[in-house]
Amino acid sequence: MFGTVVVGVGIAGLARIRDLMNPMPSSPSEHLKLFGFVSRRSFGNINEAKQISLEDALRSKEIHAAFISTENRSHEETIRMFLEAGKHVLVEYPMALSAKAAHELWEMAEQKDKVLHVEHIELLTEEYKQLKKEVAGKDLVKGTLHFTGHVLDESKTGFPAFSGIARLTWLIDLFGDLTVTSATREKQKDKSYSRMIVHFQTANK
């Protein structure tokens, strides 16, 4: 069995705990054993998973991999700690708040001979697979992708573009490398409203 720990118990972290505690039959998750979870808040146990300290998770010889599901700003530091401790790491996107930091983490994982995987579960859904089939072999002339969400705390999530990075991953996976041609941002603090509009161009313009 491959020992794991979940770091962070927000929506994503709770889903990780649930799935690791109840793996689908014949799935790779059946070979993973959850040794506990790490959180700044005190919970005790969640669904029979026990809370352990960060120090114990880093020191444990039984834990081989960490699932990081904390706020965006802490991803980089947490990845570094677990790689330094000789653990494999799966992190929810984005890996870091800068491309420079992300490249440094990739290099660190390679030097440590550990897997560093950025998770984007939407790319594995049946709906997305169907969308990919529908656009295969077609030329993109023009398109718009619009999505909404709640107001984000930028001190935790980073610049607003990071909240849309999942959709950017969609577009690159569907249409190849993209170039940013323009980007604008509008904020209305009195209404707790923010909007970002970005225009991209594909390699064939």
Coordinates of N, CA and C in Angstrom, one line a residue:
M1 N 0.8 -1.2 0.0 CA 0.0 0.0 0.0 C 0.9 1.2 0.0
F2 N 0.4 2.3 -0.7 CA 1.1 3.5 -0.8 C 0.5 4.5 0.2
G3 N 1.3 4.9 1.2 CA 0.8 5.8 2.2 C 0.6 7.2 1.7
T4 N -0.6 7.9 2.1 CA -0.8 9.2 1.7 C -1.3 10.1 2.8
V5 N -1.2 11.4 2.6 CA -1.8 12.4 3.6 C -2.5 13.5 2.8
V6 N -3.6 14.0 3.3 CA -4.3 15.1 2.6 C -4.0 16.4 3.4
V7 N -3.5 17.4 2.7 CA -3.2 18.7 3.4 C -4.2 19.7 3.0
G8 N -5.0 20.2 4.0 CA -6.1 21.2 3.7 C -7.4 20.5 3.6
V9 N -8.4 21.0 4.3 CA -9.7 20.3 4.3 C -10.8 21.3 3.9
G10 N -10.6 22.0 2.8 CA -11.7 22.7 2.2 C -12.5 21.8 1.3
I11 N -13.2 22.3 0.3 CA -14.0 21.4 -0.5 C -13.2 20.3 -1.2
A12 N -12.1 20.7 -1.8 CA -11.2 19.7 -2.5 C -10.6 18.7 -1.6
G13 N -10.1 19.2 -0.4 CA -9.5 18.3 0.6 C -10.5 17.3 1.1
L14 N -11.7 17.7 1.4 CA -12.8 16.8 1.9 C -13.1 15.8 0.9
A15 N -13.1 16.2 -0.4 CA -13.4 15.2 -1.5 C -12.3 14.2 -1.6
R16 N -11.1 14.6 -1.4 CA -9.9 13.7 -1.4 C -10.0 12.7 -0.3
I17 N -10.4 13.2 0.9 CA -10.5 12.3 2.1 C -11.6 11.2 1.8
R18 N -12.7 11.7 1.3 CA -13.8 10.8 1.0 C -13.4 9.7 0.0
D19 N -12.8 10.2 -1.1 CA -12.4 9.2 -2.1 C -11.3 8.2 -1.7
L20 N -10.4 8.7 -0.8 CA -9.4 7.8 -0.4 C -9.9 6.8 0.7
M21 N -10.9 7.2 1.4 CA -11.5 6.4 2.4 C -12.4 5.3 1.8
N22 N -13.0 5.7 0.6 CA -13.9 4.8 -0.1 C -13.6 4.7 -1.6
P23 N -12.4 4.1 -1.9 CA -12.0 4.0 -3.3 C -12.9 3.2 -4.2
M24 N -13.0 3.6 -5.4 CA -13.9 2.8 -6.4 C -13.2 1.4 -6.6
P25 N -14.0 0.4 -6.7 CA -13.4 -1.0 -6.9 C -12.6 -1.0 -8.2
S26 N -11.5 -1.7 -8.0 CA -10.5 -1.9 -9.2 C -9.9 -0.6 -9.7
S27 N -10.0 0.5 -8.9 CA -9.3 1.7 -9.3 C -7.9 1.8 -8.6
P28 N -7.0 2.6 -9.2 CA -5.7 2.8 -8.5 C -5.8 3.2 -7.1
S29 N -6.9 3.9 -6.7 CA -7.0 4.4 -5.3 C -7.1 3.2 -4.3
E30 N -7.4 2.1 -4.8 CA -7.4 0.9 -3.9 C -6.0 0.6 -3.3
H31 N -5.0 1.1 -4.0 CA -3.6 0.8 -3.5 C -3.1 2.0 -2.7
L32 N -3.9 3.0 -2.4 CA -3.5 4.1 -1.5 C -4.1 3.9 -0.2
K33 N -3.3 4.2 0.9 CA -3.8 4.2 2.2 C -3.7 5.6 2.8
L34 N -4.8 6.1 3.3 CA -4.8 7.4 3.9 C -4.4 7.3 5.4
F35 N -3.3 8.0 5.7 CA -2.8 7.9 7.1 C -3.3 9.1 7.9
G36 N -3.9 10.1 7.3 CA -4.5 11.2 8.0 C -4.5 12.4 7.2
F37 N -4.9 13.5 7.8 CA -5.0 14.8 7.1 C -4.3 15.9 8.0
V38 N -3.9 17.0 7.4 CA -3.3 18.1 8.1 C -4.1 19.3 7.9
S39 N -4.4 20.1 8.9 CA -5.1 21.3 8.8 C -4.7 22.3 9.9
R40 N -4.8 23.6 9.7 CA -4.5 24.6 10.7 C -5.6 24.6 11.7
R41 N -6.8 24.2 11.3 CA -7.9 24.1 12.3 C -7.9 22.8 13.0
S42 N -8.5 22.7 14.1 CA -8.6 21.5 14.9 C -9.9 20.8 14.6
F43 N -9.8 19.6 14.1 CA -11.0 18.8 13.8 C -11.1 17.5 14.6
G44 N -9.9 16.9 14.9 CA -9.9 15.6 15.5 C -10.0 14.5 14.4
N45 N -11.2 14.0 14.1 CA -11.3 13.0 13.0 C -12.3 13.5 12.0
I46 N -12.2 13.1 10.7 CA -13.2 13.4 9.7 C -13.4 12.1 9.0
N47 N -14.6 11.6 9.0 CA -14.9 10.3 8.3 C -13.9 9.2 8.7
E48 N -13.6 9.1 9.9 CA -12.6 8.1 10.4 C -11.2 8.4 10.1
A49 N -10.9 9.5 9.3 CA -9.5 9.9 9.0 C -9.1 10.7 10.2
K50 N -7.9 10.5 10.7 CA -7.4 11.2 11.9 C -6.6 12.4 11.5
Q51 N -6.6 13.4 12.3 CA -5.8 14.6 12.0 C -4.4 14.4 12.6
I52 N -3.4 14.8 11.8 CA -2.0 14.6 12.3 C -1.3 16.0 12.0
S53 N -0.2 16.2 12.7 CA 0.5 17.5 12.5 C 1.3 17.5 11.2
L54 N 1.6 18.6 10.7 CA 2.4 18.8 9.5 C 3.8 18.1 9.8
E55 N 4.4 18.3 10.9 CA 5.7 17.7 11.2 C 5.6 16.2 11.2
D56 N 4.6 15.6 11.7 CA 4.5 14.1 11.7 C 4.3 13.6 10.3
A57 N 3.5 14.4 9.5 CA 3.3 14.0 8.1 C 4.6 14.0 7.3
L58 N 5.5 15.1 7.5 CA 6.7 15.2 6.8 C 7.7 14.1 7.3
R59 N 7.7 13.7 8.6 CA 8.7 12.8 9.1 C 8.3 11.3 8.9
S60 N 7.0 11.1 8.7 CA 6.5 9.7 8.7 C 7.1 8.9 7.5
K61 N 7.7 7.7 7.8 CA 8.2 6.8 6.8 C 7.1 6.1 6.1
E62 N 5.9 6.1 6.7 CA 4.8 5.3 6.1 C 4.0 6.2 5.1
I63 N 4.3 7.5 5.1 CA 3.6 8.4 4.1 C 4.5 8.6 3.0
H64 N 4.1 8.3 1.8 CA 4.9 8.4 0.6 C 4.5 9.6 -0.3
A65 N 3.3 10.0 -0.1 CA 2.7 11.1 -1.0 C 1.8 12.0 -0.3
A66 N 1.8 13.3 -0.7 CA 0.9 14.3 -0.1 C -0.1 14.8 -1.2
F67 N -1.4 14.9 -0.8 CA -2.4 15.6 -1.7 C -2.6 17.0 -1.1
I68 N -2.2 18.0 -1.8 CA -2.2 19.4 -1.3 C -3.5 20.1 -1.8
S69 N -4.3 20.5 -0.9 CA -5.6 21.1 -1.3 C -5.8 22.4 -0.5
T70 N -4.8 23.2 -0.3 CA -4.8 24.4 0.5 C -5.1 25.6 -0.4
E71 N -5.2 26.8 0.2 CA -5.4 28.0 -0.7 C -4.2 28.2 -1.6
N72 N -4.4 28.8 -2.7 CA -3.3 29.0 -3.7 C -2.0 29.5 -3.2
R73 N -2.0 30.5 -2.4 CA -0.8 31.2 -2.0 C 0.1 30.2 -1.2
S74 N -0.4 29.2 -0.6 CA 0.5 28.3 0.2 C 1.0 27.1 -0.5
H75 N 0.5 26.9 -1.8 CA 0.9 25.7 -2.5 C 2.4 25.6 -2.6
E76 N 3.1 26.7 -3.1 CA 4.5 26.6 -3.3 C 5.3 26.1 -2.1
E77 N 5.0 26.8 -1.0 CA 5.8 26.4 0.3 C 5.5 25.0 0.7
T78 N 4.2 24.6 0.6 CA 3.9 23.2 1.0 C 4.5 22.2 0.1
I79 N 4.5 22.4 -1.2 CA 5.1 21.5 -2.1 C 6.6 21.3 -1.8
R80 N 7.3 22.5 -1.6 CA 8.7 22.4 -1.2 C 9.0 21.6 0.0
M81 N 8.2 21.7 1.0 CA 8.4 21.0 2.3 C 8.3 19.5 2.0
F82 N 7.3 19.1 1.3 CA 7.0 17.6 1.1 C 8.1 17.0 0.1
L83 N 8.5 17.8 -0.9 CA 9.6 17.3 -1.8 C 10.9 17.2 -1.0
E84 N 11.2 18.2 -0.2 CA 12.4 18.1 0.7 C 12.3 16.9 1.6
A85 N 11.1 16.5 2.0 CA 11.0 15.3 2.9 C 11.0 14.0 2.1
G86 N 11.1 14.1 0.8 CA 11.2 12.9 0.0 C 9.8 12.3 -0.3
K87 N 8.8 13.1 -0.4 CA 7.5 12.6 -0.7 C 7.1 13.0 -2.1
H88 N 6.2 12.2 -2.8 CA 5.6 12.6 -4.0 C 4.5 13.6 -3.7
V89 N 4.1 14.4 -4.7 CA 3.1 15.5 -4.4 C 2.1 15.6 -5.5
L90 N 0.8 15.6 -5.1 CA -0.2 16.0 -6.0 C -0.8 17.3 -5.5
V91 N -0.9 18.3 -6.3 CA -1.4 19.6 -5.9 C -2.6 20.0 -6.8
E92 N -3.6 20.6 -6.2 CA -4.6 21.3 -6.9 C -4.1 22.5 -7.7
Y93 N -4.6 22.8 -8.9 CA -4.1 23.9 -9.6 C -4.4 25.2 -8.9
P94 N -3.7 26.3 -9.0 CA -2.4 26.3 -9.7 C -1.2 25.9 -8.8
M95 N -0.1 25.4 -9.4 CA 1.0 24.9 -8.5 C 1.6 26.0 -7.7
A96 N 1.7 27.2 -8.3 CA 2.3 28.3 -7.7 C 1.8 29.6 -8.3
L97 N 2.1 30.7 -7.7 CA 1.6 32.0 -8.2 C 2.5 32.7 -9.1
S98 N 3.6 32.0 -9.6 CA 4.4 32.5 -10.6 C 5.0 31.4 -11.4
A99 N 5.3 31.7 -12.7 CA 5.9 30.6 -13.6 C 7.3 30.3 -13.1
K100 N 8.0 31.3 -12.6 CA 9.4 31.0 -12.1 C 9.4 30.0 -10.9
A101 N 8.5 30.2 -10.0 CA 8.4 29.3 -8.9 C 8.0 27.9 -9.3
A102 N 7.0 27.8 -10.3 CA 6.6 26.5 -10.8 C 7.8 25.8 -11.5
H103 N 8.6 26.5 -12.3 CA 9.7 25.8 -12.9 C 10.7 25.3 -11.8
E104 N 10.9 26.1 -10.8 CA 11.8 25.7 -9.7 C 11.3 24.4 -9.0
L105 N 10.0 24.3 -8.8 CA 9.4 23.1 -8.2 C 9.6 21.9 -9.1
W106 N 9.4 22.1 -10.4 CA 9.5 21.0 -11.3 C 11.0 20.4 -11.3
E107 N 11.9 21.4 -11.3 CA 13.3 21.0 -11.2 C 13.7 20.3 -9.9
M108 N 13.1 20.8 -8.8 CA 13.3 20.2 -7.5 C 12.8 18.7 -7.5
A109 N 11.6 18.6 -8.0 CA 11.0 17.2 -8.1 C 11.9 16.3 -8.9
E110 N 12.4 16.8 -10.0 CA 13.2 15.9 -10.8 C 14.5 15.6 -10.1
Q111 N 15.1 16.5 -9.4 CA 16.3 16.2 -8.7 C 16.1 15.2 -7.5
K112 N 14.9 15.3 -6.9 CA 14.6 14.4 -5.8 C 14.0 13.0 -6.3
D113 N 13.8 13.0 -7.7 CA 13.3 11.8 -8.3 C 11.9 11.5 -7.8
K114 N 11.1 12.5 -7.6 CA 9.7 12.4 -7.1 C 8.7 12.9 -8.2
V115 N 7.5 12.4 -8.1 CA 6.4 12.9 -9.0 C 5.8 14.1 -8.4
L116 N 5.7 15.2 -9.2 CA 5.0 16.4 -8.9 C 3.9 16.5 -9.9
H117 N 2.6 16.3 -9.5 CA 1.5 16.3 -10.4 C 0.5 17.4 -10.1
V118 N 0.2 18.3 -11.1 CA -0.8 19.3 -10.9 C -2.2 18.7 -11.4
E119 N -3.1 18.7 -10.5 CA -4.4 18.1 -10.8 C -5.4 19.0 -11.4
H120 N -6.0 18.6 -12.5 CA -7.1 19.4 -13.1 C -8.2 18.3 -13.4
I121 N -9.0 18.0 -12.5 CA -9.9 16.9 -12.6 C -10.9 17.0 -13.7
E122 N -11.2 18.3 -14.1 CA -12.2 18.6 -15.1 C -11.8 17.9 -16.5
L123 N -10.5 17.9 -16.7 CA -10.1 17.3 -18.0 C -10.3 15.8 -18.1
L124 N -10.7 15.2 -17.0 CA -11.0 13.7 -17.0 C -12.5 13.4 -17.0
T125 N -13.3 14.4 -17.0 CA -14.8 14.2 -16.9 C -15.3 13.7 -18.3
E126 N -16.4 13.0 -18.3 CA -17.0 12.6 -19.6 C -17.4 13.7 -20.4
E127 N -17.9 14.8 -19.8 CA -18.4 16.0 -20.5 C -17.3 16.6 -21.3
Y128 N -16.1 16.7 -20.6 CA -15.0 17.3 -21.3 C -14.4 16.4 -22.4
K129 N -14.4 15.1 -22.2 CA -14.0 14.2 -23.2 C -14.9 14.3 -24.5
Q130 N -16.2 14.5 -24.2 CA -17.1 14.7 -25.4 C -16.8 16.0 -26.1
L131 N -16.6 17.0 -25.3 CA -16.3 18.3 -26.0 C -15.0 18.2 -26.8
K132 N -14.0 17.5 -26.3 CA -12.8 17.4 -27.1 C -13.0 16.6 -28.4
K133 N -13.9 15.6 -28.4 CA -14.2 14.9 -29.6 C -14.9 15.8 -30.6
E134 N -15.8 16.7 -30.1 CA -16.6 17.5 -31.0 C -15.7 18.6 -31.7
V135 N -14.6 19.0 -31.1 CA -13.8 20.0 -31.7 C -12.6 19.4 -32.5
A136 N -12.4 18.1 -32.3 CA -11.2 17.5 -33.0 C -11.3 17.7 -34.5
G137 N -10.2 18.1 -35.2 CA -10.2 18.2 -36.6 C -10.8 19.5 -37.2
K138 N -11.4 20.3 -36.3 CA -12.1 21.5 -36.7 C -11.1 22.7 -36.5
D139 N -11.3 23.8 -37.3 CA -10.5 25.0 -37.1 C -11.3 26.0 -36.3
L140 N -10.7 26.5 -35.3 CA -11.4 27.5 -34.5 C -11.3 28.9 -35.2
V141 N -12.5 29.5 -35.5 CA -12.5 30.8 -36.1 C -12.6 31.8 -35.0
K142 N -13.6 31.7 -34.2 CA -13.8 32.6 -33.1 C -14.6 31.9 -32.0
G143 N -14.4 32.3 -30.8 CA -15.2 31.6 -29.7 C -15.1 32.4 -28.4
T144 N -16.1 32.2 -27.5 CA -16.1 32.9 -26.2 C -16.3 31.9 -25.1
L145 N -15.6 32.0 -24.1 CA -15.8 31.1 -22.9 C -16.1 32.0 -21.7
H146 N -17.3 31.9 -21.2 CA -17.7 32.8 -20.1 C -18.0 32.0 -18.9
F147 N -17.4 32.4 -17.7 CA -17.8 31.7 -16.5 C -17.8 32.7 -15.3
T148 N -18.6 32.3 -14.3 CA -18.8 33.2 -13.2 C -18.4 32.5 -11.9
G149 N -18.2 33.2 -10.8 CA -17.9 32.6 -9.6 C -18.1 33.6 -8.5
H150 N -17.8 33.2 -7.2 CA -18.0 34.1 -6.1 C -16.7 35.0 -6.0
V151 N -16.9 36.1 -5.2 CA -15.8 37.0 -5.1 C -14.6 36.3 -4.3
L152 N -13.4 36.5 -4.9 CA -12.2 35.8 -4.3 C -11.4 36.7 -3.4
D153 N -10.8 36.1 -2.4 CA -9.9 36.8 -1.5 C -8.5 36.7 -2.2
E154 N -8.0 37.8 -2.8 CA -6.8 37.8 -3.6 C -5.6 37.5 -2.8
S155 N -5.6 37.8 -1.5 CA -4.5 37.5 -0.6 C -4.2 36.0 -0.5
K156 N -5.3 35.2 -0.7 CA -5.2 33.8 -0.7 C -5.1 33.1 -2.0
T157 N -5.8 33.7 -3.0 CA -6.0 33.0 -4.3 C -5.0 33.5 -5.3
G158 N -4.4 34.7 -5.1 CA -3.6 35.4 -6.1 C -4.4 36.2 -7.1
F159 N -3.7 36.7 -8.0 CA -4.3 37.6 -9.0 C -5.5 36.9 -9.7
P160 N -6.6 37.6 -10.1 CA -7.8 36.9 -10.6 C -7.6 35.9 -11.8
A161 N -6.5 36.1 -12.5 CA -6.3 35.2 -13.6 C -6.1 33.8 -13.1
F162 N -5.7 33.6 -11.9 CA -5.5 32.3 -11.3 C -6.8 31.5 -11.1
S163 N -7.9 32.3 -10.9 CA -9.2 31.6 -10.7 C -9.7 31.1 -12.0
G164 N -9.1 31.6 -13.1 CA -9.6 31.2 -14.5 C -8.6 30.3 -15.1
I165 N -7.5 29.9 -14.4 CA -6.4 29.1 -15.1 C -6.9 27.7 -15.5
A166 N -8.0 27.2 -14.8 CA -8.5 25.9 -15.2 C -9.1 26.0 -16.6
R167 N -9.8 27.1 -16.9 CA -10.4 27.3 -18.2 C -9.3 27.5 -19.3
L168 N -8.3 28.2 -18.9 CA -7.2 28.4 -19.8 C -6.6 27.1 -20.2
T169 N -6.5 26.2 -19.2 CA -6.0 24.8 -19.5 C -6.9 24.1 -20.5
W170 N -8.2 24.3 -20.3 CA -9.1 23.7 -21.3 C -8.8 24.2 -22.7
L171 N -8.6 25.5 -22.9 CA -8.4 26.0 -24.2 C -7.1 25.6 -24.9
I172 N -6.1 25.5 -24.1 CA -4.8 25.0 -24.6 C -4.9 23.5 -25.0
D173 N -5.5 22.8 -24.1 CA -5.7 21.3 -24.4 C -6.5 21.1 -25.7
L174 N -7.5 22.0 -25.9 CA -8.4 21.9 -27.1 C -7.8 22.4 -28.4
F175 N -7.1 23.6 -28.2 CA -6.7 24.3 -29.4 C -5.2 24.6 -29.5
G176 N -4.3 24.1 -28.6 CA -2.9 24.3 -28.7 C -2.5 25.6 -28.0
D177 N -1.2 25.9 -28.2 CA -0.7 27.1 -27.5 C -1.4 28.4 -27.9
L178 N -1.6 29.2 -26.9 CA -2.3 30.5 -27.2 C -1.4 31.7 -26.8
T179 N -1.6 32.8 -27.5 CA -0.9 34.0 -27.2 C -1.9 35.1 -26.7
V180 N -1.6 35.7 -25.6 CA -2.5 36.8 -25.0 C -2.3 38.0 -25.9
T181 N -3.4 38.5 -26.5 CA -3.4 39.7 -27.3 C -3.8 41.0 -26.5
S182 N -4.7 40.8 -25.5 CA -5.1 41.9 -24.7 C -5.8 41.4 -23.4
A183 N -5.8 42.2 -22.4 CA -6.4 41.8 -21.1 C -6.8 43.1 -20.4
T184 N -8.1 43.1 -19.9 CA -8.6 44.2 -19.2 C -9.3 43.7 -17.9
R185 N -9.3 44.6 -16.9 CA -9.9 44.2 -15.6 C -10.8 45.4 -15.1
E186 N -12.0 45.0 -14.7 CA -12.9 46.0 -14.1 C -13.2 45.6 -12.7
K187 N -13.2 46.6 -11.8 CA -13.5 46.3 -10.4 C -14.6 47.3 -9.9
Q188 N -15.6 46.9 -9.2 CA -16.6 47.7 -8.5 C -16.6 47.3 -7.1
K189 N -15.8 47.9 -6.3 CA -15.6 47.5 -4.9 C -17.0 47.6 -4.1
D190 N -17.7 48.7 -4.4 CA -19.0 48.9 -3.7 C -20.0 47.8 -3.9
K191 N -19.8 47.1 -5.1 CA -20.8 46.0 -5.4 C -20.1 44.7 -5.3
S192 N -18.8 44.6 -4.7 CA -18.1 43.4 -4.6 C -18.1 42.7 -6.0
Y193 N -17.8 43.4 -7.0 CA -17.8 42.9 -8.4 C -16.5 43.1 -9.1
S194 N -16.0 42.0 -9.8 CA -14.8 42.1 -10.5 C -14.9 41.3 -11.8
R195 N -14.4 41.8 -12.9 CA -14.5 41.1 -14.2 C -13.1 41.2 -14.9
M196 N -12.7 40.1 -15.5 CA -11.5 40.1 -16.2 C -11.8 39.6 -17.6
I197 N -11.4 40.3 -18.7 CA -11.6 39.9 -20.0 C -10.3 39.7 -20.7
V198 N -10.0 38.5 -21.3 CA -8.7 38.2 -21.9 C -9.0 37.7 -23.3
H199 N -8.2 38.3 -24.3 CA -8.3 37.8 -25.7 C -7.1 37.0 -26.0
F200 N -7.3 35.8 -26.6 CA -6.2 35.0 -27.0 C -6.2 34.7 -28.5
Q201 N -5.0 34.3 -29.0 CA -5.0 34.0 -30.4 C -4.3 32.6 -30.5
T202 N -4.8 31.8 -31.4 CA -4.2 30.5 -31.6 C -2.9 30.6 -32.5
A203 N -2.2 29.5 -32.6 CA -0.9 29.6 -33.4 C -1.1 29.9 -34.8
N204 N -2.3 29.5 -35.4 CA -2.6 29.9 -36.8 C -3.4 31.1 -36.9
K205 N -3.4 32.0 -35.8 CA -4.0 33.3 -35.8 C -5.6 33.2 -35.8

